[in-house]
mmCIF file of C-alpha atoms in Angstrom:
data_model
loop_
_atom_site.group_PDB
_atom_site.id
_atom_site.type_symbol
_atom_site.label_atom_id
_atom_site.label_comp_id
_atom_site.label_asym_id
_atom_site.label_seq_id
_atom_site.Cartn_x
_atom_site.Cartn_y
_atom_site.Cartn_z
ATOM 1 C CA MET A 1 -14.924 -5.063 -50.978
ATOM 2 C CA ALA A 2 -16.961 -8.097 -52.095
ATOM 3 C CA LEU A 3 -19.981 -7.563 -54.313
ATOM 4 C CA PHE A 4 -23.270 -9.403 -53.638
ATOM 5 C CA ASP A 5 -21.828 -11.049 -50.523
ATOM 6 C CA GLU A 6 -25.283 -11.217 -48.914
ATOM 7 C CA SER A 7 -26.542 -14.505 -50.368
ATOM 8 C CA THR A 8 -28.428 -17.558 -49.199
ATOM 9 C CA ILE A 9 -30.353 -20.616 -50.289
ATOM 10 C CA THR A 10 -33.982 -19.700 -49.725
ATOM 11 C CA ASP A 11 -36.376 -21.666 -47.487
ATOM 12 C CA SER A 12 -38.090 -22.997 -50.614
ATOM 13 C CA GLY A 13 -34.643 -23.795 -52.019
ATOM 14 C CA VAL A 14 -33.852 -25.954 -48.974
ATOM 15 C CA GLU A 15 -37.040 -27.923 -49.657
ATOM 16 C CA LEU A 16 -35.963 -28.396 -53.278
ATOM 17 C CA LEU A 17 -32.552 -29.710 -52.225
ATOM 18 C CA ASN A 18 -34.092 -32.062 -49.673
ATOM 19 C CA ALA A 19 -36.393 -33.440 -52.364
ATOM 20 C CA GLN A 20 -33.389 -33.871 -54.642
ATOM 21 C CA LEU A 21 -31.623 -35.883 -51.939
ATOM 22 C CA ALA A 22 -34.726 -38.062 -51.777
ATOM 23 C CA GLY A 23 -34.286 -38.983 -55.425
ATOM 24 C CA GLN A 24 -36.058 -36.283 -57.414
ATOM 25 C CA ARG A 25 -34.267 -34.444 -60.207
ATOM 26 C CA LEU A 26 -33.554 -30.746 -59.654
ATOM 27 C CA THR A 27 -33.083 -28.429 -62.643
ATOM 28 C CA VAL A 28 -32.087 -24.745 -62.559
ATOM 29 C CA THR A 29 -34.412 -23.008 -65.015
ATOM 30 C CA SER A 30 -34.159 -19.208 -64.847
ATOM 31 C CA ALA A 31 -32.585 -16.149 -63.260
ATOM 32 C CA TYR A 32 -33.953 -12.648 -62.709
ATOM 33 C CA ALA A 33 -32.375 -9.328 -61.716
ATOM 34 C CA GLY A 34 -33.970 -6.489 -59.827
ATOM 35 C CA THR A 35 -33.569 -3.519 -57.546
ATOM 36 C CA GLY A 36 -34.453 -3.006 -53.883
ATOM 37 C CA CYS A 37 -33.239 -4.816 -50.750
ATOM 38 C CA VAL A 38 -34.477 -6.507 -47.592
ATOM 39 C CA ASP A 39 -32.746 -7.041 -44.265
ATOM 40 C CA LYS A 40 -30.122 -9.717 -44.878
ATOM 41 C CA ASP A 41 -31.588 -11.811 -42.048
ATOM 42 C CA LEU A 42 -34.849 -12.006 -44.033
ATOM 43 C CA LEU A 43 -33.309 -13.041 -47.352
ATOM 44 C CA HIS A 44 -33.936 -16.739 -46.746
ATOM 45 C CA ALA A 45 -37.714 -16.170 -46.666
ATOM 46 C CA GLN A 46 -37.917 -14.401 -50.058
ATOM 47 C CA THR A 47 -39.770 -16.109 -52.865
ATOM 48 C CA ASP A 48 -39.398 -13.258 -55.377
ATOM 49 C CA LEU A 49 -37.430 -10.072 -55.936
ATOM 50 C CA VAL A 50 -38.369 -6.806 -54.257
ATOM 51 C CA ASP A 51 -38.613 -5.075 -57.660
ATOM 52 C CA GLN A 52 -37.935 -7.374 -60.617
ATOM 53 C CA ARG A 53 -36.537 -5.542 -63.665
ATOM 54 C CA GLN A 54 -35.322 -8.134 -66.176
ATOM 55 C CA LYS A 55 -34.742 -11.783 -66.956
ATOM 56 C CA THR A 56 -31.085 -12.737 -67.252
ATOM 57 C CA VAL A 57 -29.223 -15.493 -69.129
ATOM 58 C CA LEU A 58 -28.115 -18.821 -67.651
ATOM 59 C CA VAL A 59 -24.761 -19.790 -69.165
ATOM 60 C CA SER A 60 -23.321 -22.766 -67.303
ATOM 61 C CA LEU A 61 -23.212 -24.838 -64.122
ATOM 62 C CA GLU A 62 -19.804 -25.958 -62.857
ATOM 63 C CA SER A 63 -19.350 -28.683 -60.226
ATOM 64 C CA TYR A 64 -16.639 -28.671 -57.563
ATOM 65 C CA GLU A 65 -15.946 -30.917 -54.576
ATOM 66 C CA ASP A 66 -17.913 -28.846 -52.056
ATOM 67 C CA HIS A 67 -20.006 -26.495 -54.179
ATOM 68 C CA LYS A 68 -21.641 -25.801 -57.514
ATOM 69 C CA ARG A 69 -21.278 -22.524 -59.400
ATOM 70 C CA ILE A 70 -23.954 -21.094 -61.694
ATOM 71 C CA ARG A 71 -22.769 -18.527 -64.251
ATOM 72 C CA VAL A 72 -25.223 -15.783 -65.223
ATOM 73 C CA GLN A 73 -24.946 -13.043 -67.868
ATOM 74 C CA ILE A 74 -26.781 -9.768 -67.373
ATOM 75 C CA SER A 75 -26.935 -7.432 -70.368
ATOM 76 C CA ASN A 76 -28.879 -4.266 -71.116
ATOM 77 C CA ALA A 77 -30.110 -5.502 -74.500
ATOM 78 C CA GLY A 78 -33.668 -4.213 -74.823
ATOM 79 C CA LEU A 79 -33.496 -2.437 -71.462
ATOM 80 C CA GLN A 80 -35.404 0.808 -71.925
ATOM 81 C CA GLU A 81 -34.744 2.245 -68.469
ATOM 82 C CA GLY A 82 -31.637 1.904 -66.322
ATOM 83 C CA TYR A 83 -31.753 0.782 -62.702
ATOM 84 C CA LYS A 84 -29.544 -0.134 -59.748
ATOM 85 C CA LEU A 85 -28.933 -3.890 -59.733
ATOM 86 C CA GLN A 86 -29.205 -5.022 -56.097
ATOM 87 C CA GLN A 87 -30.728 -8.513 -56.160
ATOM 88 C CA LEU A 88 -30.350 -11.646 -58.292
ATOM 89 C CA LEU A 89 -32.731 -14.598 -57.984
ATOM 90 C CA ILE A 90 -32.138 -18.157 -59.250
ATOM 91 C CA ASN A 91 -35.172 -20.425 -59.798
ATOM 92 C CA ALA A 92 -35.394 -24.206 -60.166
ATOM 93 C CA VAL A 93 -37.969 -26.983 -60.624
ATOM 94 C CA LEU A 94 -38.361 -30.582 -59.508
ATOM 95 C CA ASP A 95 -39.262 -33.212 -62.094
ATOM 96 C CA SER A 96 -42.454 -34.334 -60.420
ATOM 97 C CA ALA A 97 -46.099 -33.681 -61.152
ATOM 98 C CA GLU A 98 -46.811 -32.006 -57.813
ATOM 99 C CA ASN A 99 -43.729 -29.761 -57.964
ATOM 100 C CA SER A 100 -43.591 -28.596 -61.606
ATOM 101 C CA GLU A 101 -43.644 -24.824 -61.043
ATOM 102 C CA GLU A 102 -40.507 -22.717 -60.756
ATOM 103 C CA THR A 103 -39.417 -22.121 -57.177
ATOM 104 C CA ALA A 104 -36.865 -19.724 -55.686
ATOM 105 C CA LEU A 105 -33.619 -21.649 -55.111
ATOM 106 C CA LEU A 106 -31.140 -18.976 -54.031
ATOM 107 C CA ILE A 107 -30.902 -15.213 -53.863
ATOM 108 C CA MET A 108 -27.991 -12.774 -53.859
ATOM 109 C CA GLN A 109 -28.097 -9.181 -52.625
ATOM 110 C CA ASP A 110 -25.870 -6.102 -52.504
ATOM 111 C CA PRO A 111 -27.379 -2.934 -50.970
ATOM 112 C CA LYS A 112 -24.790 -0.763 -52.720
ATOM 113 C CA GLY A 113 -25.598 -2.355 -56.070
ATOM 114 C CA ILE A 114 -24.346 -1.848 -59.606
ATOM 115 C CA ASP A 115 -25.746 0.753 -61.993
ATOM 116 C CA MET A 116 -27.319 -0.949 -65.021
ATOM 117 C CA PRO A 117 -27.597 1.630 -67.849
ATOM 118 C CA SER A 118 -30.309 1.483 -70.484
ATOM 119 C CA GLU A 119 -29.395 0.187 -73.940
ATOM 120 C CA THR A 120 -29.601 3.754 -75.268
ATOM 121 C CA GLU A 121 -27.186 5.061 -72.631
ATOM 122 C CA SER A 122 -24.547 2.360 -73.121
ATOM 123 C CA PRO A 123 -25.098 -0.110 -75.998
ATOM 124 C CA GLY A 124 -23.619 -3.566 -75.406
ATOM 125 C CA PHE A 125 -23.230 -3.236 -71.614
ATOM 126 C CA GLU A 126 -22.913 -6.662 -69.989
ATOM 127 C CA LEU A 127 -22.095 -8.174 -66.598
ATOM 128 C CA GLU A 128 -21.233 -11.729 -65.663
ATOM 129 C CA MET A 129 -21.910 -13.075 -62.174
ATOM 130 C CA TYR A 130 -21.368 -16.369 -60.372
ATOM 131 C CA CYS A 131 -23.923 -17.790 -57.911
ATOM 132 C CA VAL A 132 -22.439 -20.385 -55.558
ATOM 133 C CA LEU A 133 -24.375 -23.299 -54.028
ATOM 134 C CA LEU A 134 -22.508 -24.741 -51.044
ATOM 135 C CA VAL A 135 -23.591 -28.353 -51.565
ATOM 136 C CA THR A 136 -21.801 -31.647 -52.024
ATOM 137 C CA ASN A 137 -20.684 -32.601 -55.505
ATOM 138 C CA LYS A 138 -22.791 -35.762 -55.173
ATOM 139 C CA LEU A 139 -25.947 -33.725 -55.751
ATOM 140 C CA GLN A 140 -26.912 -34.096 -59.404
ATOM 141 C CA ILE A 141 -28.345 -30.733 -60.460
ATOM 142 C CA GLY A 142 -29.271 -29.897 -64.045
ATOM 143 C CA LEU A 143 -29.282 -26.557 -65.843
ATOM 144 C CA ILE A 144 -31.295 -25.272 -68.806
ATOM 145 C CA VAL A 145 -28.802 -23.153 -70.742
ATOM 146 C CA ASP A 146 -30.239 -20.036 -72.366
ATOM 147 C CA PRO A 147 -29.308 -19.885 -76.098
ATOM 148 C CA ALA A 148 -29.105 -16.083 -75.810
ATOM 149 C CA GLY A 149 -25.832 -16.394 -73.901
ATOM 150 C CA THR A 150 -22.573 -15.267 -75.489
ATOM 151 C CA VAL A 151 -19.276 -17.136 -75.394
ATOM 152 C CA LYS A 152 -16.482 -15.218 -73.678
ATOM 153 C CA PHE A 153 -13.078 -15.322 -75.304
ATOM 154 C CA LYS A 154 -11.383 -16.683 -72.202
ATOM 155 C CA ASP A 155 -13.831 -19.635 -72.198
ATOM 156 C CA LEU A 156 -13.235 -20.285 -75.888
ATOM 157 C CA LYS A 157 -9.489 -20.087 -75.289
ATOM 158 C CA ARG A 158 -9.683 -22.550 -72.401
ATOM 159 C CA THR A 159 -11.726 -25.012 -74.464
ATOM 160 C CA LEU A 160 -9.450 -24.721 -77.487
ATOM 161 C CA GLU A 161 -6.308 -25.171 -75.394
ATOM 162 C CA ALA A 162 -7.719 -28.312 -73.766
ATOM 163 C CA HIS A 163 -8.727 -29.662 -77.164
ATOM 164 C CA ASN A 164 -5.377 -28.837 -78.760
ATOM 165 C CA ALA A 165 -3.528 -30.542 -75.915
ATOM 166 C CA ASP A 166 -5.360 -33.784 -76.653
ATOM 167 C CA GLU A 167 -3.039 -35.607 -79.052
ATOM 168 C CA THR A 168 -5.781 -38.068 -79.993
ATOM 169 C CA ALA A 169 -8.200 -35.390 -81.197
ATOM 170 C CA HIS A 170 -8.763 -35.422 -84.971
ATOM 171 C CA ALA A 171 -5.722 -37.573 -85.744
ATOM 172 C CA GLY A 172 -6.416 -37.570 -89.495
ATOM 173 C CA ILE A 173 -6.710 -33.795 -89.660
ATOM 174 C CA ARG A 174 -3.524 -33.394 -87.618
ATOM 175 C CA ALA A 175 -1.590 -35.509 -90.134
ATOM 176 C CA GLU A 176 -2.910 -33.461 -93.054
ATOM 177 C CA LEU A 177 -2.092 -30.208 -91.261
ATOM 178 C CA ALA A 178 1.448 -31.399 -90.652
ATOM 179 C CA GLU A 179 1.895 -31.924 -94.394
ATOM 180 C CA VAL A 180 0.418 -28.500 -95.151
ATOM 181 C CA ARG A 181 2.725 -26.896 -92.583
ATOM 182 C CA GLU A 182 5.811 -28.545 -94.078
ATOM 183 C CA THR A 183 4.777 -27.407 -97.566
ATOM 184 C CA ALA A 184 4.118 -23.850 -96.395
ATOM 185 C CA GLU A 185 7.428 -23.619 -94.560
ATOM 186 C CA ALA A 186 9.258 -24.824 -97.647
ATOM 187 C CA ALA A 187 7.389 -22.426 -99.932
ATOM 188 C CA GLY A 188 8.219 -19.134 -98.264
ATOM 189 C CA HIS A 189 10.153 -17.596 -95.391
ATOM 190 C CA ALA A 190 9.918 -14.432 -93.336
ATOM 191 C CA GLN A 191 12.717 -12.108 -92.311
ATOM 192 C CA LYS A 192 12.993 -8.678 -90.784
ATOM 193 C CA GLY A 193 15.362 -5.755 -90.551
ATOM 194 C CA GLU A 194 15.579 -2.016 -90.000
ATOM 195 C CA GLY A 195 14.645 -0.361 -93.269
ATOM 196 C CA ALA A 196 13.037 -1.522 -96.494
ATOM 197 C CA PRO A 197 14.402 -4.582 -98.375
ATOM 198 C CA SER A 198 16.642 -3.998 -101.375
ATOM 199 C CA GLU A 199 17.496 -5.933 -104.517
ATOM 200 C CA GLU A 200 20.402 -7.363 -102.564
ATOM 201 C CA THR A 201 18.113 -8.897 -99.937
ATOM 202 C CA ALA A 202 18.076 -12.607 -100.734
ATOM 203 C CA ALA A 203 14.580 -14.002 -101.201
ATOM 204 C CA GLN A 204 12.338 -16.266 -103.235
ATOM 205 C CA THR A 205 8.830 -15.648 -104.528
ATOM 206 C CA GLY A 206 6.386 -15.705 -101.646
ATOM 207 C CA ASP A 207 8.888 -14.662 -98.994
ATOM 208 C CA ARG A 208 7.985 -11.884 -96.564
ATOM 209 C CA TYR A 209 10.056 -9.075 -95.119
ATOM 210 C CA PHE A 210 9.110 -6.789 -92.204
ATOM 211 C CA ASP A 211 10.637 -3.337 -91.809
ATOM 212 C CA THR A 212 10.808 -2.976 -88.003
ATOM 213 C CA ALA A 213 11.647 0.722 -88.214
ATOM 214 C CA ALA A 214 8.543 1.688 -90.223
ATOM 215 C CA ASN A 215 6.307 -1.239 -89.143
ATOM 216 C CA VAL A 216 5.705 -2.099 -92.806
ATOM 217 C CA GLU A 217 5.549 -5.517 -94.467
ATOM 218 C CA TYR A 218 6.829 -6.381 -97.973
ATOM 219 C CA ALA A 219 6.282 -9.450 -100.132
ATOM 220 C CA CYS A 220 8.601 -10.900 -102.747
ATOM 221 C CA VAL A 221 6.399 -11.038 -105.859
ATOM 222 C CA GLY A 222 9.006 -12.510 -108.184
ATOM 223 C CA VAL A 223 12.692 -12.939 -109.031
ATOM 224 C CA ALA A 224 14.347 -11.200 -111.983
ATOM 225 C CA GLU A 225 16.507 -13.045 -114.537
ATOM 226 C CA ASP A 226 19.630 -11.850 -112.760
ATOM 227 C CA GLY A 227 18.395 -13.437 -109.525
ATOM 228 C CA ARG A 228 17.422 -10.206 -107.772
ATOM 229 C CA PRO A 229 14.102 -10.318 -105.866
ATOM 230 C CA VAL A 230 11.260 -7.944 -106.687
ATOM 231 C CA TRP A 231 9.749 -6.554 -103.473
ATOM 232 C CA LYS A 232 6.282 -4.999 -103.188
ATOM 233 C CA ARG A 233 4.824 -3.277 -100.168
ATOM 234 C CA THR A 234 1.761 -5.299 -99.157
ATOM 235 C CA ALA A 235 -1.628 -3.792 -99.870
ATOM 236 C CA PHE A 236 -2.594 -4.279 -96.237
ATOM 237 C CA HIS A 237 0.079 -1.873 -95.042
ATOM 238 C CA GLU A 238 -0.761 0.566 -97.819
ATOM 239 C CA ASP A 239 -4.261 0.708 -96.356
ATOM 240 C CA LEU A 240 -2.941 0.842 -92.786
ATOM 241 C CA THR A 241 -1.319 4.250 -93.299
ATOM 242 C CA GLU A 242 -4.623 5.724 -94.514
ATOM 243 C CA ARG A 243 -6.817 4.525 -91.680
ATOM 244 C CA ALA A 244 -7.209 5.615 -88.031
ATOM 245 C CA VAL A 245 -4.585 3.824 -85.923
ATOM 246 C CA PHE A 246 -4.202 4.065 -82.142
ATOM 247 C CA SER A 247 -1.016 2.711 -80.532
ATOM 248 C CA PHE A 248 -0.714 1.693 -76.881
ATOM 249 C CA VAL A 249 1.761 0.188 -74.410
ATOM 250 C CA GLU A 250 1.336 -2.102 -71.394
ATOM 251 C CA SER A 251 1.185 0.790 -68.925
ATOM 252 C CA ASP A 252 -1.848 2.286 -70.734
ATOM 253 C CA TRP A 253 -4.079 -0.547 -69.497
ATOM 254 C CA GLY A 254 -6.005 -0.110 -66.262
ATOM 255 C CA LYS A 255 -8.790 -1.757 -64.293
ATOM 256 C CA PRO A 256 -12.284 -1.691 -65.848
ATOM 257 C CA GLY A 257 -14.436 1.256 -64.849
ATOM 258 C CA SER A 258 -17.034 -1.102 -63.384
ATOM 259 C CA VAL A 259 -14.546 -2.426 -60.805
ATOM 260 C CA GLU A 260 -14.532 -0.650 -57.453
ATOM 261 C CA LEU A 261 -11.693 -1.075 -54.949
ATOM 262 C CA GLU A 262 -11.337 -0.168 -51.338
ATOM 263 C CA GLU A 263 -8.912 2.650 -50.637
ATOM 264 C CA GLY A 264 -5.341 1.380 -50.890
ATOM 265 C CA ALA A 265 -6.345 -1.974 -52.408
ATOM 266 C CA GLU A 266 -4.525 -3.263 -55.504
ATOM 267 C CA TYR A 267 -6.397 -4.569 -58.512
ATOM 268 C CA ASP A 268 -5.830 -8.319 -59.100
ATOM 269 C CA GLY A 269 -6.754 -8.310 -62.788
ATOM 270 C CA ALA A 270 -9.612 -10.789 -62.349
ATOM 271 C CA GLU A 271 -11.936 -8.751 -64.586
ATOM 272 C CA GLY A 272 -9.339 -7.998 -67.265
ATOM 273 C CA TYR A 273 -7.996 -4.565 -68.234
ATOM 274 C CA GLU A 274 -9.274 -1.593 -70.228
ATOM 275 C CA ILE A 275 -8.007 1.365 -72.247
ATOM 276 C CA VAL A 276 -10.317 4.325 -72.952
ATOM 277 C CA ILE A 277 -9.652 5.885 -76.381
ATOM 278 C CA PRO A 278 -11.057 9.432 -76.739
ATOM 279 C CA ALA A 279 -12.989 10.543 -79.843
ATOM 280 C CA GLU A 280 -10.147 12.661 -81.214
ATOM 281 C CA LYS A 281 -7.923 9.564 -81.291
ATOM 282 C CA HIS A 282 -10.240 6.997 -82.882
ATOM 283 C CA GLY A 283 -12.196 9.309 -85.213
ATOM 284 C CA ARG A 284 -15.393 7.204 -85.183
ATOM 285 C CA LYS A 285 -18.809 8.890 -85.078
ATOM 286 C CA SER A 286 -20.841 5.892 -83.897
ATOM 287 C CA GLY A 287 -20.557 2.259 -82.895
ATOM 288 C CA ASP A 288 -20.782 1.169 -86.545
ATOM 289 C CA PHE A 289 -17.129 0.330 -87.234
ATOM 290 C CA GLY A 290 -14.702 -2.528 -87.633
ATOM 291 C CA PHE A 291 -11.264 -2.936 -86.116
ATOM 292 C CA HIS A 292 -8.099 -4.990 -86.348
ATOM 293 C CA VAL A 293 -5.764 -5.482 -83.371
ATOM 294 C CA PHE A 294 -1.979 -5.932 -83.546
ATOM 295 C CA HIS A 295 0.252 -7.277 -80.766
ATOM 296 C CA LEU A 296 3.845 -5.999 -80.589
ATOM 297 C CA VAL A 297 6.051 -9.088 -80.200
ATOM 298 C CA ASP A 298 9.858 -8.789 -80.425
ATOM 299 C CA GLY A 299 9.548 -5.540 -82.372
ATOM 300 C CA THR A 300 7.017 -6.941 -84.853
ATOM 301 C CA TYR A 301 3.288 -6.167 -84.973
ATOM 302 C CA THR A 302 1.376 -9.402 -85.405
ATOM 303 C CA THR A 303 -2.294 -10.392 -85.313
ATOM 304 C CA ASN A 304 -2.096 -14.112 -84.584
ATOM 305 C CA THR A 305 -1.665 -13.979 -80.789
ATOM 306 C CA TRP A 306 -4.193 -14.739 -78.072
ATOM 307 C CA ALA A 307 -3.913 -11.143 -76.841
ATOM 308 C CA ALA A 308 -4.852 -9.747 -80.259
ATOM 309 C CA PHE A 309 -7.628 -12.279 -80.826
ATOM 310 C CA GLY A 310 -9.087 -11.654 -77.363
ATOM 311 C CA THR A 311 -9.183 -7.862 -77.428
ATOM 312 C CA GLU A 312 -12.700 -6.440 -77.460
ATOM 313 C CA ALA A 313 -13.716 -2.891 -78.453
ATOM 314 C CA ARG A 314 -16.995 -1.284 -77.462
ATOM 315 C CA TYR A 315 -18.329 2.145 -78.336
ATOM 316 C CA GLU A 316 -19.458 4.401 -75.473
ATOM 317 C CA ALA A 317 -22.113 6.808 -76.776
ATOM 318 C CA ASP A 318 -21.741 8.926 -73.640
ATOM 319 C CA GLY A 319 -18.519 10.790 -74.459
ATOM 320 C CA ASN A 320 -18.015 9.165 -77.872
ATOM 321 C CA SER A 321 -15.121 7.070 -76.585
ATOM 322 C CA ILE A 322 -14.075 3.531 -77.467
ATOM 323 C CA VAL A 323 -13.093 1.161 -74.663
ATOM 324 C CA LEU A 324 -10.660 -1.679 -75.329
ATOM 325 C CA TRP A 325 -10.841 -4.751 -73.098
ATOM 326 C CA GLY A 326 -8.173 -7.421 -72.817
ATOM 327 C CA GLU A 327 -7.445 -10.268 -70.440
ATOM 328 C CA ASN A 328 -3.885 -9.015 -69.827
ATOM 329 C CA PRO A 329 -1.961 -5.782 -70.628
ATOM 330 C CA TYR A 330 0.247 -5.748 -73.725
ATOM 331 C CA SER A 331 1.780 -3.320 -76.218
ATOM 332 C CA GLY A 332 0.217 -2.990 -79.651
ATOM 333 C CA LYS A 333 -2.084 -0.931 -81.807
ATOM 334 C CA ILE A 334 -5.619 -1.029 -83.175
ATOM 335 C CA LEU A 335 -6.755 -0.152 -86.694
ATOM 336 C CA PHE A 336 -10.270 1.295 -86.973
ATOM 337 C CA VAL A 337 -12.231 0.808 -90.188
ATOM 338 C CA GLY A 338 -15.583 2.348 -91.104
#
């Protein structure tokens, strides 16, 4: 079932687009969310929301061959009273003296709606929606980006990957990094095995060893006169055994609670995946905590993967649970601190 599939460019929005075709500059300036609906055949005549509840955040405008897509973030920051989100209005202005006021450009509606909780009920709640303008790519439309918007990990990942793929980017830095990498690789090596390392395990100062059976890391802190390495369990793993740790596997991930499916429909993963961790497992008393995520790769828990970097954790006051969100399911564990 599609959400907010009742949408249209308003009558005033058509006038804006016609003026833009005549040479005036059109800029998208704001977006508002509200509750209440009208007959879908009357949507085009609306100039405002039935019951406006909050201003939302404009994040970006993306151009395609036959349409433009406006990305909007809706959060409950500062929202004192929850409501059912049923309408979303996008406003724009023309850069001309006689048309300087904001005007309704397009409106989206869903009679079923989405429950927006108050900030007290669910701190950090946030939605992201896309508003599509079916217009030619030749139309030059501007957007005033709201600085209150937050960068999603998947967007950061996409930008970083594109930048990293550009071999001409930061050529001088790349050369220096190559030298650093060669030096680091020559200075120390990593190995793994089942069980702790012994004096017979060949190593040099700075080398690392991972015990896959106990999920514990050791560092070679020196070499004795007889050539035998001196191993020390890393302080990080000493701390790890004393903190709250929750382990999970791929099958523990499911669709987000905000996603509704028709009976018999399969989830396509477009909104990522979630794991709900009950209070007795995470041991936190409030949302004031830190966490560290590990990704299980080839029997080794590591933190430097996109899955680990991209995992989010939010505290649900209602039920005292913690919800993990990730772009794709994976096996790993999370360490809670504080």
